[in-house]
Coordinates of C-alpha atoms and ligand atoms in Angstrom, one line a residue:
M454 CA 0.0 0.0 0.0
L455 CA 1.2 3.5 -0.9
L456 CA 0.4 5.3 2.3
E457 CA 0.9 2.8 5.1
N458 CA 1.6 4.5 8.5
K459 CA 0.8 7.9 7.1
V460 CA -1.6 10.3 8.8
A461 CA -3.6 12.5 6.5
V462 CA -5.9 15.4 7.3
I463 CA -8.5 16.1 4.6
Y464 CA -10.6 19.3 4.9
G465 CA -13.9 19.4 3.1
A466 CA -14.0 15.6 3.3
G467 CA -17.8 15.6 3.1
G468 CA -17.7 17.0 -0.4
P469 CA -17.3 14.8 -3.5
I470 CA -13.6 15.4 -4.1
G471 CA -12.6 15.3 -0.4
G472 CA -14.6 12.1 0.0
A473 CA -12.9 10.5 -3.0
V474 CA -9.5 11.5 -1.8
A475 CA -10.3 10.2 1.7
R476 CA -11.4 6.8 0.4
A477 CA -8.3 6.5 -1.8
F478 CA -5.9 7.4 1.0
A479 CA -7.6 5.0 3.4
R480 CA -7.5 2.2 0.8
E481 CA -3.7 2.8 0.5
G482 CA -3.3 2.4 4.3
A483 CA -3.4 6.0 5.6
T484 CA -5.2 7.0 8.8
V485 CA -7.6 9.7 7.4
C486 CA -8.8 12.5 9.6
L487 CA -11.9 14.0 8.0
A488 CA -12.7 17.7 8.7
G489 CA -15.6 19.7 7.5
R490 CA -18.7 21.7 8.3
T491 CA -21.5 19.2 8.3
K492 CA -21.1 16.2 10.6
A493 CA -23.6 13.9 8.7
K494 CA -21.6 14.3 5.5
L495 CA -18.3 13.4 7.2
D496 CA -20.0 10.4 9.0
K497 CA -21.2 9.0 5.7
V498 CA -17.7 9.0 4.2
A499 CA -16.2 7.7 7.5
G500 CA -18.8 4.9 7.6
E501 CA -17.8 3.7 4.1
I502 CA -14.1 3.8 5.0
R503 CA -14.6 1.8 8.2
S504 CA -16.8 -0.8 6.5
N505 CA -13.8 -1.4 4.1
G506 CA -11.5 -1.8 7.1
G507 CA -10.0 1.7 6.9
L508 CA -8.9 3.9 9.8
T509 CA -10.6 7.2 10.1
D510 CA -11.8 9.9 12.5
T511 CA -14.1 12.9 11.9
A512 CA -14.3 16.5 13.3
V513 CA -16.4 19.5 12.6
V514 CA -14.0 22.3 12.0
D515 CA -14.6 25.8 10.5
V516 CA -11.6 26.0 8.3
L517 CA -11.8 29.8 8.1
D518 CA -11.2 29.9 11.9
E519 CA -7.6 30.2 12.7
R520 CA -7.8 28.9 16.3
A521 CA -10.1 26.0 15.3
V522 CA -7.6 24.9 12.6
D523 CA -4.6 25.1 14.8
A524 CA -6.3 23.3 17.7
Y525 CA -7.6 20.6 15.4
V526 CA -4.2 19.8 13.9
D527 CA -2.6 19.9 17.3
A528 CA -5.2 17.4 18.5
V529 CA -4.6 15.1 15.5
V530 CA -0.9 15.1 16.2
E531 CA -1.4 14.5 19.9
Q532 CA -3.6 11.6 19.2
A533 CA -1.9 10.1 16.1
G534 CA 1.6 11.1 16.9
H535 CA 2.3 12.9 13.6
I536 CA 0.7 14.5 10.5
D537 CA 2.1 13.5 7.1
I538 CA -0.4 14.9 4.5
S539 CA -2.6 17.9 4.5
F540 CA -5.2 18.4 1.7
N541 CA -7.6 21.3 1.7
L542 CA -10.7 20.6 -0.4
I543 CA -13.3 22.9 1.0
S544 CA -15.5 25.0 -1.2
Y545 CA -14.8 28.8 -1.5
G546 CA -18.4 30.2 -1.6
D547 CA -17.7 31.5 -5.1
V548 CA -20.4 33.4 -6.9
Q549 CA -20.0 33.0 -10.6
E550 CA -21.2 36.1 -12.5
P551 CA -19.6 38.3 -15.2
L552 CA -17.2 40.8 -13.8
T553 CA -19.2 43.8 -15.0
E554 CA -22.2 42.6 -12.9
I555 CA -20.7 41.0 -9.8
S556 CA -20.4 43.0 -6.5
V557 CA -16.9 43.5 -5.0
E558 CA -17.9 41.3 -2.0
D559 CA -19.0 38.4 -4.2
F560 CA -15.9 38.8 -6.4
L561 CA -13.5 38.8 -3.4
Q562 CA -15.2 36.0 -1.5
P563 CA -13.6 32.9 -3.2
I564 CA -10.2 34.7 -3.3
T565 CA -10.1 35.6 0.4
N566 CA -11.6 32.2 1.5
A567 CA -9.1 30.3 -0.6
M568 CA -6.1 32.3 0.6
R569 CA -7.2 32.2 4.2
T570 CA -7.9 28.5 4.4
Q571 CA -5.0 27.4 2.3
F572 CA -2.7 29.5 4.4
L573 CA -4.2 28.4 7.7
T574 CA -4.3 24.6 6.9
T575 CA -0.8 24.6 5.5
R576 CA 0.7 26.6 8.4
A577 CA -0.9 24.4 11.0
A578 CA 0.4 21.2 9.4
A579 CA 3.8 22.6 8.4
R580 CA 4.6 23.6 12.0
H581 CA 4.5 19.9 13.0
M582 CA 6.0 18.6 9.7
V583 CA 9.1 20.8 10.1
K584 CA 9.9 19.0 13.3
R585 CA 9.9 15.6 11.6
G586 CA 11.6 16.8 8.4
S587 CA 8.9 15.4 6.1
G588 CA 5.3 16.0 4.9
V589 CA 3.2 16.7 1.9
I590 CA 0.8 19.6 1.3
L591 CA -1.7 19.2 -1.5
A592 CA -4.0 21.7 -3.3
F593 CA -6.6 21.2 -5.9
G594 CA -7.5 23.4 -8.9
G595 CA -4.5 24.7 -10.9
N596 CA -3.6 27.9 -12.7
G597 CA -2.7 28.9 -16.2
P598 CA -3.9 31.3 -19.0
Q599 CA -7.1 29.3 -19.8
T600 CA -10.3 30.6 -18.3
L601 CA -13.9 31.2 -19.2
P602 CA -16.3 34.2 -19.0
G603 CA -18.6 34.5 -16.0
L604 CA -16.5 32.8 -13.3
G605 CA -16.4 35.9 -11.0
G606 CA -13.4 35.5 -8.7
F607 CA -13.2 31.7 -8.9
K608 CA -10.4 31.3 -11.4
V609 CA -8.5 34.2 -9.8
A610 CA -8.7 32.3 -6.5
L611 CA -7.2 29.2 -8.2
D612 CA -4.4 31.3 -9.7
A613 CA -3.8 32.8 -6.2
I614 CA -3.5 29.4 -4.7
E615 CA -0.7 28.6 -7.1
G616 CA 1.2 31.7 -6.0
L617 CA 0.8 30.6 -2.4
R618 CA 1.8 27.1 -3.3
R619 CA 5.1 28.3 -4.8
Q620 CA 5.8 30.4 -1.8
W621 CA 5.2 27.5 0.6
A622 CA 7.2 25.1 -1.5
C623 CA 10.1 27.6 -1.5
E624 CA 10.1 27.9 2.3
L625 CA 9.3 24.3 3.2
G626 CA 11.5 22.4 0.8
R627 CA 14.6 22.5 3.0
H628 CA 12.5 20.9 5.7
G629 CA 11.6 17.9 3.5
I630 CA 8.1 19.1 2.9
R631 CA 6.6 18.8 -0.6
V632 CA 3.9 21.1 -1.9
V633 CA 1.9 20.0 -5.0
T634 CA -1.3 21.0 -6.8
L635 CA -3.6 18.6 -8.8
K636 CA -4.5 20.6 -11.9
T637 CA -8.0 19.8 -13.1
G638 CA -10.1 20.4 -16.2
G639 CA -13.2 19.8 -14.2
I640 CA -14.7 16.7 -12.6
T641 CA -18.1 16.0 -14.2
E642 CA -19.3 13.8 -11.3
T643 CA -19.2 16.7 -8.9
L644 CA -21.9 18.6 -10.7
P645 CA -25.2 18.2 -8.9
D646 CA -28.2 16.9 -10.8
P647 CA -30.2 19.0 -11.5
F648 CA -27.8 22.0 -11.9
P649 CA -28.4 25.0 -14.2
G650 CA -26.5 24.4 -17.4
R651 CA -25.2 21.0 -16.2
D652 CA -25.3 19.3 -19.7
E653 CA -23.5 22.2 -21.4
I654 CA -20.8 22.3 -18.7
I655 CA -20.2 18.5 -19.0
A656 CA -20.1 18.8 -22.8
G657 CA -17.6 21.6 -22.5
I658 CA -15.3 19.6 -20.2
Q659 CA -15.5 16.6 -22.5
Q660 CA -14.9 18.7 -25.7
A661 CA -11.8 20.4 -24.1
A662 CA -10.1 17.1 -23.3
L663 CA -7.6 15.7 -25.8
L664 CA -8.3 12.2 -24.7
N665 CA -11.7 10.5 -25.2
W666 CA -12.3 10.6 -21.5
T667 CA -12.2 13.0 -18.6
A668 CA -11.0 12.6 -15.0
T669 CA -13.3 10.7 -12.6
L670 CA -13.4 11.0 -8.8
A671 CA -11.6 7.7 -8.7
D672 CA -8.9 9.2 -10.9
V673 CA -8.5 12.1 -8.5
G674 CA -8.1 9.7 -5.6
N675 CA -5.6 7.5 -7.4
V676 CA -3.4 10.4 -8.5
A677 CA -3.6 12.1 -5.1
A678 CA -2.6 8.9 -3.3
F679 CA 0.5 8.5 -5.6
V680 CA 1.5 12.2 -5.2
A681 CA 1.1 12.0 -1.4
S682 CA 3.2 8.9 -1.2
D683 CA 7.0 8.5 -0.9
Q684 CA 7.0 7.2 -4.5
A685 CA 6.6 10.8 -5.5
R686 CA 9.4 12.1 -3.3
T687 CA 11.0 14.1 -6.2
M688 CA 7.9 16.1 -6.8
T689 CA 7.4 19.6 -5.3
A690 CA 6.7 23.2 -6.3
T691 CA 4.6 21.9 -9.2
E692 CA 1.2 21.0 -10.6
V693 CA 0.2 17.5 -11.6
N694 CA -2.0 17.8 -14.6
I695 CA -5.0 15.5 -14.5
S696 CA -7.0 17.4 -17.1
C697 CA -6.7 14.7 -19.8
G698 CA -5.0 17.4 -22.0
A699 CA -7.7 20.1 -21.6
M700 CA -5.3 22.4 -19.7
M701 CA -2.2 22.4 -22.0
D702 CA 1.1 23.1 -20.2
Ligands
NAP1416 N1 -15.4 20.0 -8.9 C1 -14.6 20.5 -9.8 O1 -14.5 20.1 -10.9 C2 -13.6 21.5 -9.3 C3 -12.7 22.1 -10.2 C4 -11.8 23.1 -9.8 C5 -11.7 23.3 -8.4 N2 -12.5 22.7 -7.5 C6 -12.4 23.0 -6.1 O2 -12.2 21.8 -5.4 C7 -12.7 21.9 -4.1 C8 -13.6 20.7 -3.8 O3 -14.6 20.5 -4.7 P1 -16.0 19.8 -4.4 O4 -16.8 19.8 -5.6 O5 -15.7 18.5 -3.6 O6 -16.6 20.9 -3.4 P2 -18.0 20.9 -2.5 O7 -18.9 19.9 -3.0 O8 -18.5 22.2 -2.5 O9 -17.5 20.4 -1.1 C9 -16.6 21.1 -0.3 C10 -16.8 20.8 1.2 O10 -16.2 21.9 1.9 C11 -17.0 22.1 3.0 N3 -16.7 23.4 3.5 C12 -17.0 24.6 3.0 N4 -16.6 25.6 3.7 C13 -16.1 25.1 4.8 C14 -15.5 25.7 6.0 N5 -15.4 27.0 6.2 N6 -15.0 24.8 6.9 C15 -15.1 23.5 6.8 N7 -15.6 22.9 5.7 C16 -16.1 23.7 4.7 C17 -18.4 21.9 2.6 O11 -19.2 21.6 3.8 P3 -20.8 21.7 3.7 O12 -21.2 20.5 2.9 O13 -21.2 21.5 5.1 O14 -21.1 23.0 3.1 C18 -18.3 20.8 1.6 O15 -18.6 19.5 2.2 C19 -13.5 23.2 -4.1 O16 -12.7 24.2 -3.5 C20 -13.7 23.5 -5.6 O17 -13.9 24.8 -5.8 C21 -13.4 21.8 -8.0

């Protein structure tokens, strides 16, 4: 197994992507600590993991709350002994509207949420990882020149996460801590049904891919497990592109 004896904290684990990552990490032997806002959603993912023999724990944590994040990670380390992987997969409360129509508050919301939570979760983990000289910080989204009209501050937030990822990688590399983003072209299974424009969005994701398929939630979990593992020990300060060619590097 790729992640035996590793302890992973996954924020937003009640969401589709966080849940998929949690299942994959548990399958690969990690103890997965599931954090999020709604207890019932976390319990559902934890129940599935336990029924497959995995090790997991859940906690309701507001990831925007500095003290709550610090206290949670300290408690994980006190109980499990260490933290090896931190992956923030919370939603950013983005409002997707054209820039000429969106309010400044709605525009800034995903940017400030993404920056605040990515900073807080990484800092809380890094303070412990530095002492052990190892660890992996993961992010999800990815940057680049490609974008679409009407996204409000969402794509700007993803680009900002990449700026922060570079800064963390630069400061944490000498402590043996890797920082990597999974770059996506969109995961069609995460779109609720019904959802306004769902079919058009799915068709757009499929058409943009160079391959005849697009990434599934299972693909996200598989790649994340590899990148989080020691098999990927050479990878830091980079994106891993899982867009099936849609996001050309
Ligand atoms: N899906 C895609 O194709 C795609 C593409 C690019 C980037 N992303 C990004 O990837 C991330 C995960 O996507 P997803 O589709 O799994 O998102 P999601 O369905 O919106 O789930 C995210 C989870 O985060 C939790 N959350 C939100 N704010 C929180 C807070 N302050 N504290 C603790 N938990 C909080 C939510 O809890 P509640 O359920 O209680 O609200 C939810 O369970 C998001 O940031 C998304 O923007 C996704």
